[in-house]
Tab-separated table of C-alpha atoms in Angstrom:
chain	number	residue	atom	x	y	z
A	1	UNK	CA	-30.940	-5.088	-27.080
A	2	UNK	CA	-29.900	-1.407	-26.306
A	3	UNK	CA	-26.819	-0.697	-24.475
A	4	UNK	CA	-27.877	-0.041	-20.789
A	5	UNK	CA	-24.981	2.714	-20.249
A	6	UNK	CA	-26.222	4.747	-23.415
A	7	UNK	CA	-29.854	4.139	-22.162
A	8	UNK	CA	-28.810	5.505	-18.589
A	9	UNK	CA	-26.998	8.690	-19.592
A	10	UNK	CA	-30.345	9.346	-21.755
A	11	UNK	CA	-32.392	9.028	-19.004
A	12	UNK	CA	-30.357	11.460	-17.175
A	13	UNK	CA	-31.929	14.224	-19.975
A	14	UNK	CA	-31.315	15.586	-23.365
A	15	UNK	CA	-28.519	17.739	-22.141
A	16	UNK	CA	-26.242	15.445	-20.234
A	17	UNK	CA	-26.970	13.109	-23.886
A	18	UNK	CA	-25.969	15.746	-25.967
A	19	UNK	CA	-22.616	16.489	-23.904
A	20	UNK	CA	-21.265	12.620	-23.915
A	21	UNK	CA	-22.273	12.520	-27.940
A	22	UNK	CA	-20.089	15.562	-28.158
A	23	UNK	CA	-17.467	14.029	-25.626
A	24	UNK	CA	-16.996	10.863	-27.270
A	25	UNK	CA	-17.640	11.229	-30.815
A	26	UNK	CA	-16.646	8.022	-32.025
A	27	UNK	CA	-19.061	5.903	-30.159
A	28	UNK	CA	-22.219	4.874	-32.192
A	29	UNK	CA	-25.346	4.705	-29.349
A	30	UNK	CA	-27.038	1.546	-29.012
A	31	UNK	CA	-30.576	1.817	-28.208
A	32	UNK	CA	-32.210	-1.319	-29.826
A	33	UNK	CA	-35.670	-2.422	-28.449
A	34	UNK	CA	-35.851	0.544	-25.758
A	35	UNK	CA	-38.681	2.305	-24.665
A	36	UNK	CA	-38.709	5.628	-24.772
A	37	UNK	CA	-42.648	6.293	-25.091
A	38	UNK	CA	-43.203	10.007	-23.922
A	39	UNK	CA	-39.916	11.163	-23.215
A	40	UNK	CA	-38.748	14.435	-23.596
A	41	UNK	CA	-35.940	14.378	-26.442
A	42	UNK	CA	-36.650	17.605	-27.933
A	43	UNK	CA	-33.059	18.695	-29.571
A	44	UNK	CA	-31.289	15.452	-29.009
A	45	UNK	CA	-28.214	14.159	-30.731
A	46	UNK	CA	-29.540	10.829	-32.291
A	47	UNK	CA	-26.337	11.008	-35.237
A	48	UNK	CA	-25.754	7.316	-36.224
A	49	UNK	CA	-27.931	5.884	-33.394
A	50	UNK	CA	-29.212	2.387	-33.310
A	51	UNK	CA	-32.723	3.132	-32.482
A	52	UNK	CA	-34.115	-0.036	-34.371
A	53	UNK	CA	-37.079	-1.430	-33.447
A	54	UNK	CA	-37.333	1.408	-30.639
A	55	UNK	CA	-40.651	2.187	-29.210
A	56	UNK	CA	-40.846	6.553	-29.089
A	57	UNK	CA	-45.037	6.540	-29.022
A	58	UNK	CA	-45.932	9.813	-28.362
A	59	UNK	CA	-42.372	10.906	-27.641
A	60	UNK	CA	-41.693	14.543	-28.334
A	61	UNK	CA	-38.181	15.106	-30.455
A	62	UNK	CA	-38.839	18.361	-31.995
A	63	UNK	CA	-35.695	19.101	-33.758
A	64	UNK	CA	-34.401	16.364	-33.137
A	65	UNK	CA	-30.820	15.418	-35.051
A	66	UNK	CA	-31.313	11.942	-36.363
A	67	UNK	CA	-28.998	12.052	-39.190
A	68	UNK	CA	-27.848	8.489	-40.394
A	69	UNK	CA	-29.256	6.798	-37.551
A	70	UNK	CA	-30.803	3.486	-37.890
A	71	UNK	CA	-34.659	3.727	-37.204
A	72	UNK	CA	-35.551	0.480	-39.410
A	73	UNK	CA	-38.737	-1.013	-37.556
A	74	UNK	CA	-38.629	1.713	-35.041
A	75	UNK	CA	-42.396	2.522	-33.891
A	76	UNK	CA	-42.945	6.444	-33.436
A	77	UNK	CA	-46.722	6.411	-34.187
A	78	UNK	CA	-47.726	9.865	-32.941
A	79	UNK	CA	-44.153	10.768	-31.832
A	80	UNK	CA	-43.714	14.177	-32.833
A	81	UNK	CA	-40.672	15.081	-34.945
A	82	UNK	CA	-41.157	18.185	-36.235
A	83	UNK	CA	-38.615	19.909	-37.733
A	84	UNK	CA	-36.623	16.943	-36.578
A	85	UNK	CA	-33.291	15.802	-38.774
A	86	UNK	CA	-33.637	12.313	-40.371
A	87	UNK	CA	-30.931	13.268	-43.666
A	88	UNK	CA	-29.767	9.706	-44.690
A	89	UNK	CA	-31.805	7.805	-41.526
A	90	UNK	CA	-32.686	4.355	-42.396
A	91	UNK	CA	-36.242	3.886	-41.712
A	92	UNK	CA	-37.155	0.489	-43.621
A	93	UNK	CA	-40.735	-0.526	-42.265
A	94	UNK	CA	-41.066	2.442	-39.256
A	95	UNK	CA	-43.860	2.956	-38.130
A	96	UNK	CA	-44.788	6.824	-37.982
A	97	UNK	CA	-48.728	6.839	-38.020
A	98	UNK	CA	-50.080	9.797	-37.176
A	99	UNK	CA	-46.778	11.271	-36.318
A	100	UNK	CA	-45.643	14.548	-36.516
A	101	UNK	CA	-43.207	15.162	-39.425
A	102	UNK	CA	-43.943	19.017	-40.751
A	103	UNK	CA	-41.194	20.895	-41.626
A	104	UNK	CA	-38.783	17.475	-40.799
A	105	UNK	CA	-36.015	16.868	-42.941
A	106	UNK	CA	-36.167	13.117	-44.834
A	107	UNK	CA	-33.756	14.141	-47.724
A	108	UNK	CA	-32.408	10.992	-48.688
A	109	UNK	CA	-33.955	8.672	-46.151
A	110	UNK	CA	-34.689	4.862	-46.865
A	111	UNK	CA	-38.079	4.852	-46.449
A	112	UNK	CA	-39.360	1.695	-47.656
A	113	UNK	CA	-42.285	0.038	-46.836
A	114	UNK	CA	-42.728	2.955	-44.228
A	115	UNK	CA	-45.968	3.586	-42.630
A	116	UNK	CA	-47.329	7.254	-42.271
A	117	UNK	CA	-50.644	6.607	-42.465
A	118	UNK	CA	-52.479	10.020	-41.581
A	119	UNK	CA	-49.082	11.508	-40.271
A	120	UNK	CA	-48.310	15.177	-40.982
A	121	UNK	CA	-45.265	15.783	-43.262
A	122	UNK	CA	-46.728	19.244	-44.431
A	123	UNK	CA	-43.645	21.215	-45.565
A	124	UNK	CA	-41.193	18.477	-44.825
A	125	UNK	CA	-38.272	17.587	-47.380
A	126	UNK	CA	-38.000	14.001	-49.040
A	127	UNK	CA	-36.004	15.162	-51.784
A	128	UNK	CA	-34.315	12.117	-53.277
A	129	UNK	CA	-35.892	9.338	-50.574
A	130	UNK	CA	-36.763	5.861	-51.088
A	131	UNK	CA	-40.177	5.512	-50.460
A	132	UNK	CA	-41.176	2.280	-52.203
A	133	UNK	CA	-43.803	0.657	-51.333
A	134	UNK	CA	-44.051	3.305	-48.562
A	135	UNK	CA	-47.834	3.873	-46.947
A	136	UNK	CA	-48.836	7.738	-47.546
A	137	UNK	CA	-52.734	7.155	-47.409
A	138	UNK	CA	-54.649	9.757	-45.829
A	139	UNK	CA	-51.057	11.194	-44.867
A	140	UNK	CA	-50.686	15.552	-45.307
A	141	UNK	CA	-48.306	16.217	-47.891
A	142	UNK	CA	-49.128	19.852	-48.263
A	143	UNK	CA	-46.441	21.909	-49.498
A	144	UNK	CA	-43.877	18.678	-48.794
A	145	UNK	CA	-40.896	18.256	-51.550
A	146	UNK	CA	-41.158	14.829	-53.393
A	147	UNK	CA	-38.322	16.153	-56.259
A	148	UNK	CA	-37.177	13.143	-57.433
A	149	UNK	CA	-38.651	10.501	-55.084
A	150	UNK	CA	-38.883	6.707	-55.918
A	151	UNK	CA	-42.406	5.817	-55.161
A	152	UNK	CA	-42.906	2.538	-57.203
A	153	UNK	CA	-45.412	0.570	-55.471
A	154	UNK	CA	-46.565	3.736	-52.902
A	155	UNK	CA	-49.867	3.529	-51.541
A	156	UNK	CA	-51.240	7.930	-51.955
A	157	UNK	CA	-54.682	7.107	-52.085
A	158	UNK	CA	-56.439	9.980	-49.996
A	159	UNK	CA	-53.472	12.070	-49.919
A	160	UNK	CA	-53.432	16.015	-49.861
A	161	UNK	CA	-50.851	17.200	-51.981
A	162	UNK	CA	-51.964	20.249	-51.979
A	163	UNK	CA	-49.189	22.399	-53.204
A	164	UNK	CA	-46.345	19.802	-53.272
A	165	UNK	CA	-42.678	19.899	-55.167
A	166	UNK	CA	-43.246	16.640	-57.023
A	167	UNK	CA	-40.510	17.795	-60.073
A	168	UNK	CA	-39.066	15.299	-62.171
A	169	UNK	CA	-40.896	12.302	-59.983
A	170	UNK	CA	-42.377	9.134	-61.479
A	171	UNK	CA	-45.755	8.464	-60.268
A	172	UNK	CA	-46.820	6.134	-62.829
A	173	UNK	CA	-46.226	3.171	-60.058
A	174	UNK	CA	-47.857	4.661	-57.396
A	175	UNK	CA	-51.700	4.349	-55.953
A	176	UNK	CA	-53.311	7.783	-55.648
A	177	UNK	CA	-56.680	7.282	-56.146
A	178	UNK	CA	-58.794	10.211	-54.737
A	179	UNK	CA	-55.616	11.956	-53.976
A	180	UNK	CA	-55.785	15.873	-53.665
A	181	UNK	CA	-53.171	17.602	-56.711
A	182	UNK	CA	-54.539	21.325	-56.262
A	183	UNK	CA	-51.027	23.757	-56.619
A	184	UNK	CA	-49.219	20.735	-57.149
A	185	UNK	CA	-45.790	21.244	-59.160
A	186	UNK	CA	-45.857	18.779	-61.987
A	187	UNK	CA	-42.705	20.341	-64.044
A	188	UNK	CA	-41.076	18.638	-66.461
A	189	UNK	CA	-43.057	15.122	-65.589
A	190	UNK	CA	-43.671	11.838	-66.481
A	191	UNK	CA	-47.089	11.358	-66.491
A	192	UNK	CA	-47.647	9.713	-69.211
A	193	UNK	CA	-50.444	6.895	-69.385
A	194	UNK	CA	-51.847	7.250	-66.161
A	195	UNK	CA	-55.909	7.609	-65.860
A	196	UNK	CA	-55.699	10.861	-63.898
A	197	UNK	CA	-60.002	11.141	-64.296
A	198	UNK	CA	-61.773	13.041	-61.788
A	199	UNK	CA	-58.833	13.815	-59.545
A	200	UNK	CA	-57.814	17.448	-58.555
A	201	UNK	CA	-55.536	19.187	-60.554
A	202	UNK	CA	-57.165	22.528	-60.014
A	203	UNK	CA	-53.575	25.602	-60.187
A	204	UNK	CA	-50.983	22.601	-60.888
A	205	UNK	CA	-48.095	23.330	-62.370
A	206	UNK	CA	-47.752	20.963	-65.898
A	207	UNK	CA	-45.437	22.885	-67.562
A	208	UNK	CA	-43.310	20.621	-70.002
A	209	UNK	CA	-45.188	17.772	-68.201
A	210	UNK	CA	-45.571	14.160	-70.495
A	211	UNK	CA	-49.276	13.889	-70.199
A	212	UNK	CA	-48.996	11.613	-73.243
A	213	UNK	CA	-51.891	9.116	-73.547
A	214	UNK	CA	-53.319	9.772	-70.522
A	215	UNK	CA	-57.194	9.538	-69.058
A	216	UNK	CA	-57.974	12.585	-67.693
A	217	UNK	CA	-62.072	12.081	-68.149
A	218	UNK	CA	-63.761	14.429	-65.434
A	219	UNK	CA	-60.345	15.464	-64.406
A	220	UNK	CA	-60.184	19.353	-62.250
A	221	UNK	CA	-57.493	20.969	-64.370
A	222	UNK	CA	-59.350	24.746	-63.410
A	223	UNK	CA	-56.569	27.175	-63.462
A	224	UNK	CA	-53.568	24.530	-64.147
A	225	UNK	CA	-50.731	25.627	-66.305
A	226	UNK	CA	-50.103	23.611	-68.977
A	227	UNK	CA	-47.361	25.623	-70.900
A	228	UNK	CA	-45.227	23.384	-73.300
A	229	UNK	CA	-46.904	20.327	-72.285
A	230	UNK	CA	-47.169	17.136	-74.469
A	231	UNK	CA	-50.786	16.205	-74.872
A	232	UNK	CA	-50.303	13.274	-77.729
A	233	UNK	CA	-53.157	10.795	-77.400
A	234	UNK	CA	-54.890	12.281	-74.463
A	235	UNK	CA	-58.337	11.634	-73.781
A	236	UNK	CA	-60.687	13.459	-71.488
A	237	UNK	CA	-64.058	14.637	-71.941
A	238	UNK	CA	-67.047	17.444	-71.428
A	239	UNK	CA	-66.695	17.000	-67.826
A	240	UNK	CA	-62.749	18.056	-67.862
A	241	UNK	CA	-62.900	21.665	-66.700
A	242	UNK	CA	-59.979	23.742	-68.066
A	243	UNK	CA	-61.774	27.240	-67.220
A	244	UNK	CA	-58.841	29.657	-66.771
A	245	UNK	CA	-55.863	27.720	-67.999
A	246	UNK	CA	-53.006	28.983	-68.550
A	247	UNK	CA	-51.222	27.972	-71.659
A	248	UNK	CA	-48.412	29.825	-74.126
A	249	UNK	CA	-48.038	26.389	-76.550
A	250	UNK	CA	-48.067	22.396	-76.178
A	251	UNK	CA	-47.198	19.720	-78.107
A	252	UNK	CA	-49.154	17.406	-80.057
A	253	UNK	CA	-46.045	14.496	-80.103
A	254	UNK	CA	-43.288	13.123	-77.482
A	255	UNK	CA	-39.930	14.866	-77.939
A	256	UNK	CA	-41.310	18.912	-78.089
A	257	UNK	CA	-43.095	17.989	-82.062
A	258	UNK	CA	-45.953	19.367	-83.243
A	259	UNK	CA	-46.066	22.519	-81.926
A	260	UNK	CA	-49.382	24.255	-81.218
A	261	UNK	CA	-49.445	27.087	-82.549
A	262	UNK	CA	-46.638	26.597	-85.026
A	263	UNK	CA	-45.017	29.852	-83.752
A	264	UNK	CA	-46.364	32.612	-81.290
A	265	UNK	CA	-48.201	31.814	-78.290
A	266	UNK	CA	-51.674	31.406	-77.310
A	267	UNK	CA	-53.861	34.393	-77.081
A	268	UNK	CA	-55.530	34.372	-73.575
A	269	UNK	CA	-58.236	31.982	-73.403
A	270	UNK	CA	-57.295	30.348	-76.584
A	271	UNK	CA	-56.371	26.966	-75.260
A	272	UNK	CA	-59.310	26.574	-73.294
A	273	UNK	CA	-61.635	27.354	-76.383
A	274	UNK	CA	-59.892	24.987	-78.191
A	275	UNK	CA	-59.941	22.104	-76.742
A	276	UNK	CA	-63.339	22.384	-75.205
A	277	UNK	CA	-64.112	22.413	-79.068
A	278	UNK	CA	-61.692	19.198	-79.391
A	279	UNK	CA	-64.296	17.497	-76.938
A	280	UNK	CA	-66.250	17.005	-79.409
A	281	UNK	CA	-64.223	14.840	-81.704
A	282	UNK	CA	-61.397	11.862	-81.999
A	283	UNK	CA	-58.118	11.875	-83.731
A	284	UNK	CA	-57.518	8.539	-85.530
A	285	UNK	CA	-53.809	8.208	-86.258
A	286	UNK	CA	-52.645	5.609	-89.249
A	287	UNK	CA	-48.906	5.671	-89.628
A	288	UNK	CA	-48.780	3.101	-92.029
A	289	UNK	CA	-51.907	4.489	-94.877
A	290	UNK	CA	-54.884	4.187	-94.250
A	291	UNK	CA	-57.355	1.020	-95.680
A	292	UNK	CA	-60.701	2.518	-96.773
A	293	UNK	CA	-62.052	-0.480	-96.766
A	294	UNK	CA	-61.277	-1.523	-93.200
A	295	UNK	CA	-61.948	2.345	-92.364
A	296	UNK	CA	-65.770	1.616	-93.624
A	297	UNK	CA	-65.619	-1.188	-91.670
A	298	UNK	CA	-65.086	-0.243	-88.311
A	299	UNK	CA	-67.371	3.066	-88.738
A	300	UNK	CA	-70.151	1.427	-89.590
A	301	UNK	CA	-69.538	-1.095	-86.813
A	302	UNK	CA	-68.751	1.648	-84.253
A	303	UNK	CA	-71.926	3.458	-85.073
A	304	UNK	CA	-74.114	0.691	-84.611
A	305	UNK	CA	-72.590	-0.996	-81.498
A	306	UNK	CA	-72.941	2.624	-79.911
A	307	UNK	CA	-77.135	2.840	-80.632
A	308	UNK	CA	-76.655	5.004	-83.647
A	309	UNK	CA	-74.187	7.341	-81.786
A	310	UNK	CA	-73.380	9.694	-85.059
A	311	UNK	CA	-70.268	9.716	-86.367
A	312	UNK	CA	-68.733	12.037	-88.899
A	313	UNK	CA	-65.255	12.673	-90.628
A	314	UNK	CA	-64.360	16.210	-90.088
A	315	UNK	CA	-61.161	16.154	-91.735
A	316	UNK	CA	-57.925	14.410	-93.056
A	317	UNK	CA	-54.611	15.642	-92.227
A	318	UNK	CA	-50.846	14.531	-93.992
A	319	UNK	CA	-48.318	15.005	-90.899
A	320	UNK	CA	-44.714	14.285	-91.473
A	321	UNK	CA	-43.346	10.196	-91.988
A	322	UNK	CA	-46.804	9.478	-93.357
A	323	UNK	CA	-48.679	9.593	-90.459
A	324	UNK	CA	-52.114	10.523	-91.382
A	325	UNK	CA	-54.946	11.996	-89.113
A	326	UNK	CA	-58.710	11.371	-89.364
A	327	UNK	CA	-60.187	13.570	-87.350
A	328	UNK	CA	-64.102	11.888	-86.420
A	329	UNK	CA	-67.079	14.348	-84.797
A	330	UNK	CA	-68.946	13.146	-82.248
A	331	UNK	CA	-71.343	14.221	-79.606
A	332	UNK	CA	-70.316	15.877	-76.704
A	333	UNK	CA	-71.394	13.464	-74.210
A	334	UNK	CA	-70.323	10.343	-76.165
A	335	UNK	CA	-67.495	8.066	-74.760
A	336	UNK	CA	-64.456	9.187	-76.493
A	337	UNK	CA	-62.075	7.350	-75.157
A	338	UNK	CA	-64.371	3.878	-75.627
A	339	UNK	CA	-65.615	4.800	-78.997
A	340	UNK	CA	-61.749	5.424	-80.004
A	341	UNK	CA	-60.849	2.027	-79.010
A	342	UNK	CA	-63.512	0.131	-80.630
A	343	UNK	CA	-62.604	1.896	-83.936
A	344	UNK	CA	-59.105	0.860	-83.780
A	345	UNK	CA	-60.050	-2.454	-83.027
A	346	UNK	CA	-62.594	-3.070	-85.399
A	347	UNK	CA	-60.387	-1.225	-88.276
A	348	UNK	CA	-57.298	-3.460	-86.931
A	349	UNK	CA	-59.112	-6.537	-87.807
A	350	UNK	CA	-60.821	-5.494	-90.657
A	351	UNK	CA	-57.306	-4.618	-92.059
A	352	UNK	CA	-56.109	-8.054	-91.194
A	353	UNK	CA	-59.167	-9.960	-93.077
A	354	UNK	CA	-58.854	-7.705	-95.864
A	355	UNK	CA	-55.096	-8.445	-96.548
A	356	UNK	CA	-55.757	-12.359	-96.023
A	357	UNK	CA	-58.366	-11.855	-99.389
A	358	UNK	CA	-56.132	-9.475	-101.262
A	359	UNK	CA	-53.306	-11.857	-100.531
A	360	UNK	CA	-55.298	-14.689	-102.319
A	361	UNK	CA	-57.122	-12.644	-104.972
A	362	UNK	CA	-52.614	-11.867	-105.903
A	363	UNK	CA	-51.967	-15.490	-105.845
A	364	UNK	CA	-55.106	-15.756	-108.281
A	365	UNK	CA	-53.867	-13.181	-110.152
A	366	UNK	CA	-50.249	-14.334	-110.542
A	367	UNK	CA	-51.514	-17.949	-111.559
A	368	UNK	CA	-53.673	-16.131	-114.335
A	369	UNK	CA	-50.750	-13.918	-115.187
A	370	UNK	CA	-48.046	-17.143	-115.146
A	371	UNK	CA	-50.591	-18.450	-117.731
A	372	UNK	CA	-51.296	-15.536	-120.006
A	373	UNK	CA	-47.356	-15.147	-119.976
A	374	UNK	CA	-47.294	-18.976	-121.145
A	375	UNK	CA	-49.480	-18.359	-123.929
A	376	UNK	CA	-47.758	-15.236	-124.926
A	377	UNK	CA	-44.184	-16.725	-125.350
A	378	UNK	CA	-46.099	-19.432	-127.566
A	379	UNK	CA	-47.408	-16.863	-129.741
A	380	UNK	CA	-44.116	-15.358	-129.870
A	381	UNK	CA	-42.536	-18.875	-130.798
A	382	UNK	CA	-44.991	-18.681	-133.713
A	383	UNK	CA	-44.341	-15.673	-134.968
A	384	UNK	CA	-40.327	-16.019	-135.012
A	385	UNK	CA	-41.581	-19.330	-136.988
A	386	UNK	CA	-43.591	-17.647	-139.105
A	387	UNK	CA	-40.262	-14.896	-139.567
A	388	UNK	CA	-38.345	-17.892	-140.529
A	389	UNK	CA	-40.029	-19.003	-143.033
A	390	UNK	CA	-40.401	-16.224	-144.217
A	391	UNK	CA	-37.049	-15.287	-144.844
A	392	UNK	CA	-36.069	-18.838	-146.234
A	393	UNK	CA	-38.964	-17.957	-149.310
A	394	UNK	CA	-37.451	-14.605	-149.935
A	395	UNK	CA	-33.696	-16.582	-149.979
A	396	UNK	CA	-34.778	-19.427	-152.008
A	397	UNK	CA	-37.090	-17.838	-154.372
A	398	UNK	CA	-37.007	-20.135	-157.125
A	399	UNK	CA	-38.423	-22.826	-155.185
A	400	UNK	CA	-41.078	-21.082	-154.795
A	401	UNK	CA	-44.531	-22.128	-156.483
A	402	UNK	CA	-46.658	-19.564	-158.594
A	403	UNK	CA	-49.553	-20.867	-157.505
A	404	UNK	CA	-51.524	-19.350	-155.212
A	405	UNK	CA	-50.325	-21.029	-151.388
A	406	UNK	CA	-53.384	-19.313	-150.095
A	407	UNK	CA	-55.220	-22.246	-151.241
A	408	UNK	CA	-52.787	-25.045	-151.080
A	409	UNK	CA	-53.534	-28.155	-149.119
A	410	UNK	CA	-52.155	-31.081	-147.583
A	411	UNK	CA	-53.829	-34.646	-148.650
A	412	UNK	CA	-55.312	-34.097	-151.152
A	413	UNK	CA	-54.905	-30.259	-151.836
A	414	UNK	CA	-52.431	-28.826	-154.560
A	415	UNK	CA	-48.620	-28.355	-153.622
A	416	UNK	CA	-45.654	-27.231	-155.195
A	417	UNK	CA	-44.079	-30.333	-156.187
A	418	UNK	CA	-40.443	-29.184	-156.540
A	419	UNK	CA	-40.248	-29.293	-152.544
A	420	UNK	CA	-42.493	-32.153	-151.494
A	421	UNK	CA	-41.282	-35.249	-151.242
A	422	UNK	CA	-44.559	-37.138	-153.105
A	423	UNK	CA	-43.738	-40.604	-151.635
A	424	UNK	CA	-44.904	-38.994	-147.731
A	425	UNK	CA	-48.086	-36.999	-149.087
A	426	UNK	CA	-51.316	-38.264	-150.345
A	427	UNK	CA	-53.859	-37.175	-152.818
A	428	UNK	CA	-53.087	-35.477	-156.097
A	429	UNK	CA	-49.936	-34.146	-156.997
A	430	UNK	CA	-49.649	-31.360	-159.679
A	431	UNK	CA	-46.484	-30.116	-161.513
A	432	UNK	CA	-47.200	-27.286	-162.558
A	433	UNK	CA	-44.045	-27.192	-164.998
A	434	UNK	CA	-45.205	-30.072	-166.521
């Protein structure tokens, strides 16, 4: 419970407050639990206060210096605190719906699980806060700096960030459906794999953004700047409006590769003519070769699961590492992103059933091979037979017969008697010396 000495020498005004903080530095205020609904604190000295759980509803602490003080479960719905100092505060699980935050300083502040539903913190500072899991729907976060901002599990949805500093802040946790991104600043940003489609990014800022793999399908990106930007595996559509973007170069792959253009920048206009023509078609990546077979495949499946939707290969490009790139035509209208996944599906399992039967149709052929290999190292036996005989004729010449051995026969045929032992052959023996 609060301290009833602090909470009297409060009572007695901002003023008196602000000249016993300054008297007795070393004291740390204890105002746990009180109620201080609308009271008067504009310009008081909350350093290091104990304000937990402390009711302020619709107190008024414009300017307020809250540094470092301990607001954890503190209700201020509607309280207004603009302009007001909360550097370091902790805040865990305040309540400040509907509250009055613009141009308030949260730099650092533990805002978890912190509720500003529909407050104002247009042009306020949260530079390097905690805001996990923090409650920002409907809340005004015009022209308010998020640089850096941990907002893994925040709840956006609604929000109008219309103009906001959001540089070098992960999203990719956050809700922010129908959230407003007009003028946002999106430099040097991970945005990579969110579904961004139909939001408003009309005039952001996405220079040297990661918008790799992302959906951006409807998506307002009218006047957005999109200098140096990664765009690998994006997928949006004929309703994504770039009219009037501005762009010098982007990158097809992560880690600034695949420069477009190769050198130079854009001419005005270029981009946006471009990739309004990219609309209508899909990049297929292989990084591994590409099976025709399984290719065949999938198109043909593709085609006919999607009521004849036409598809056509516009061309075949060798990048670097082996990575090739089919680049497919289709209509304007079609579902790219759908009619890309299908393919890769259908060609991924086409692949697999293919290898299965080349796989067996090798273990055929190896069988067949082991047995033509068997029958070849017979026929060489023979033949380095045959080469021995040979050569024991030529050395032993005189045992040689002049009859013809063409025609010589075993039981019963003619033989050269001077080598056949007569006892172990039948038929008719001739010597020809005789």
């Amino acid at each position: 419970m609060a301290n009833e000495e602090h909470l009297a020498i409060l009572r007695q005004g901002v003023e008196v407050w602000n000249q016993w903080r300054q008297n007795f530095p070393a004291i740390k205020p204890n105002l746990q639990h009180a109620n201080l609904s609308k009271v008067n604190l504009i310009g008081a000295n909350f350093f290091n206060t104990d304000l937990e759980e402390v009711l302020l509803h619709d107190a008024d602490m414009t300017e307020a210096n809250l540094i470092e003080a301990n607001l954890c479960s503190a209700r201020l719905w509607n309280a207004n605190l603009c302009k007001a100092n909360l550097t370091l505060c902790h805040l865990r699980n305040a309540n400040f719906s509907e509250a009055n935050l613009s141009k308030a300083n949260l730099s650092r502040a533990n805002l978890c699980e912190v509720n500003f539903w529909r407050a104002n913190l247009n042009s306020a500072n949260l530079t390097e806060a905690n805001l996990k899991e923090a409650n920002l729907s409907e809340t005004n976060l015009t022209k308010v700096i998020l640089s850096r901002v941990n907002l893994n599990g925040a709840d956006l949805r609604k929000a109008n960030l219309n103009s906001a500093n959001l540089i070098g802040t992960d999203i990719r946790k956050a809700n922010f459906n129908d959230a407003n991104f007009s003028e946002v600043i999106f430099t040097n940003t991970n945005l990579s794999g969110l579904n961004l489609s139909e939001l408003n990014f009309s005039s952001a800022n996405l220079t040297d953004a990661n918008l790799n793999k992302i959906q951006a399908l409807g998506t307002n990106f009218t006047s957005a700047t999109f200098t140096g930007a990664c765009i690998q595996d994006w997928h949006i559509n004929s309703a994504t409006n770039f009219t009037g973007v501005i762009c010098d170069y982007i990158y097809l792959r992560q880690n600034q590769q695949e420069r477009r253009p190769s050198s130079g920048n854009f001419a005005p206009g270029e981009f946006t003519k471009l990739f309004q023509k990219s609309l209508e078609t899909i990049d297929l990546i292989f990084r591994n070769g590409i099976d025709w077979d399984a290719f065949a495949y999938s198109f043909k499946k593709v085609e006919v699961e999607n009521q004849g939707t036409p598809l056509d290969v516009q061309s075949i490009e060798k990048k670097g590492g082996g990575i090739l790139v089919v680049r497919v035509a289709v209509a304007s209208d079609a579902d790219k992103a759908k009619i890309h996944s299908e393919f890769m599906q259908g060609y991924e399992f086409a692949a697999k059933a293919l290898e299965a039967q080349y796989q067996a149709r090798l273990e055929d052929k190896d069988a067949l091979i082991a047995r033509q290999e068997s029958q070849i190292n017979r026929l060489f036996d023979i033949v380095e037979q045959q080469g021995s005989v040979q050569k024991a004729l030529a050395e032993n010449p005189r045992k040689v017969s002049n009859y013809d051995q063409r025609y010589s026969q075993f039981a019963g045929g003619n033989v050269d008697a001077n080598i056949v032992n007569a006892d172990q052959i039948g038929g008719n023996i001739q010597n020809n010396n005789a």
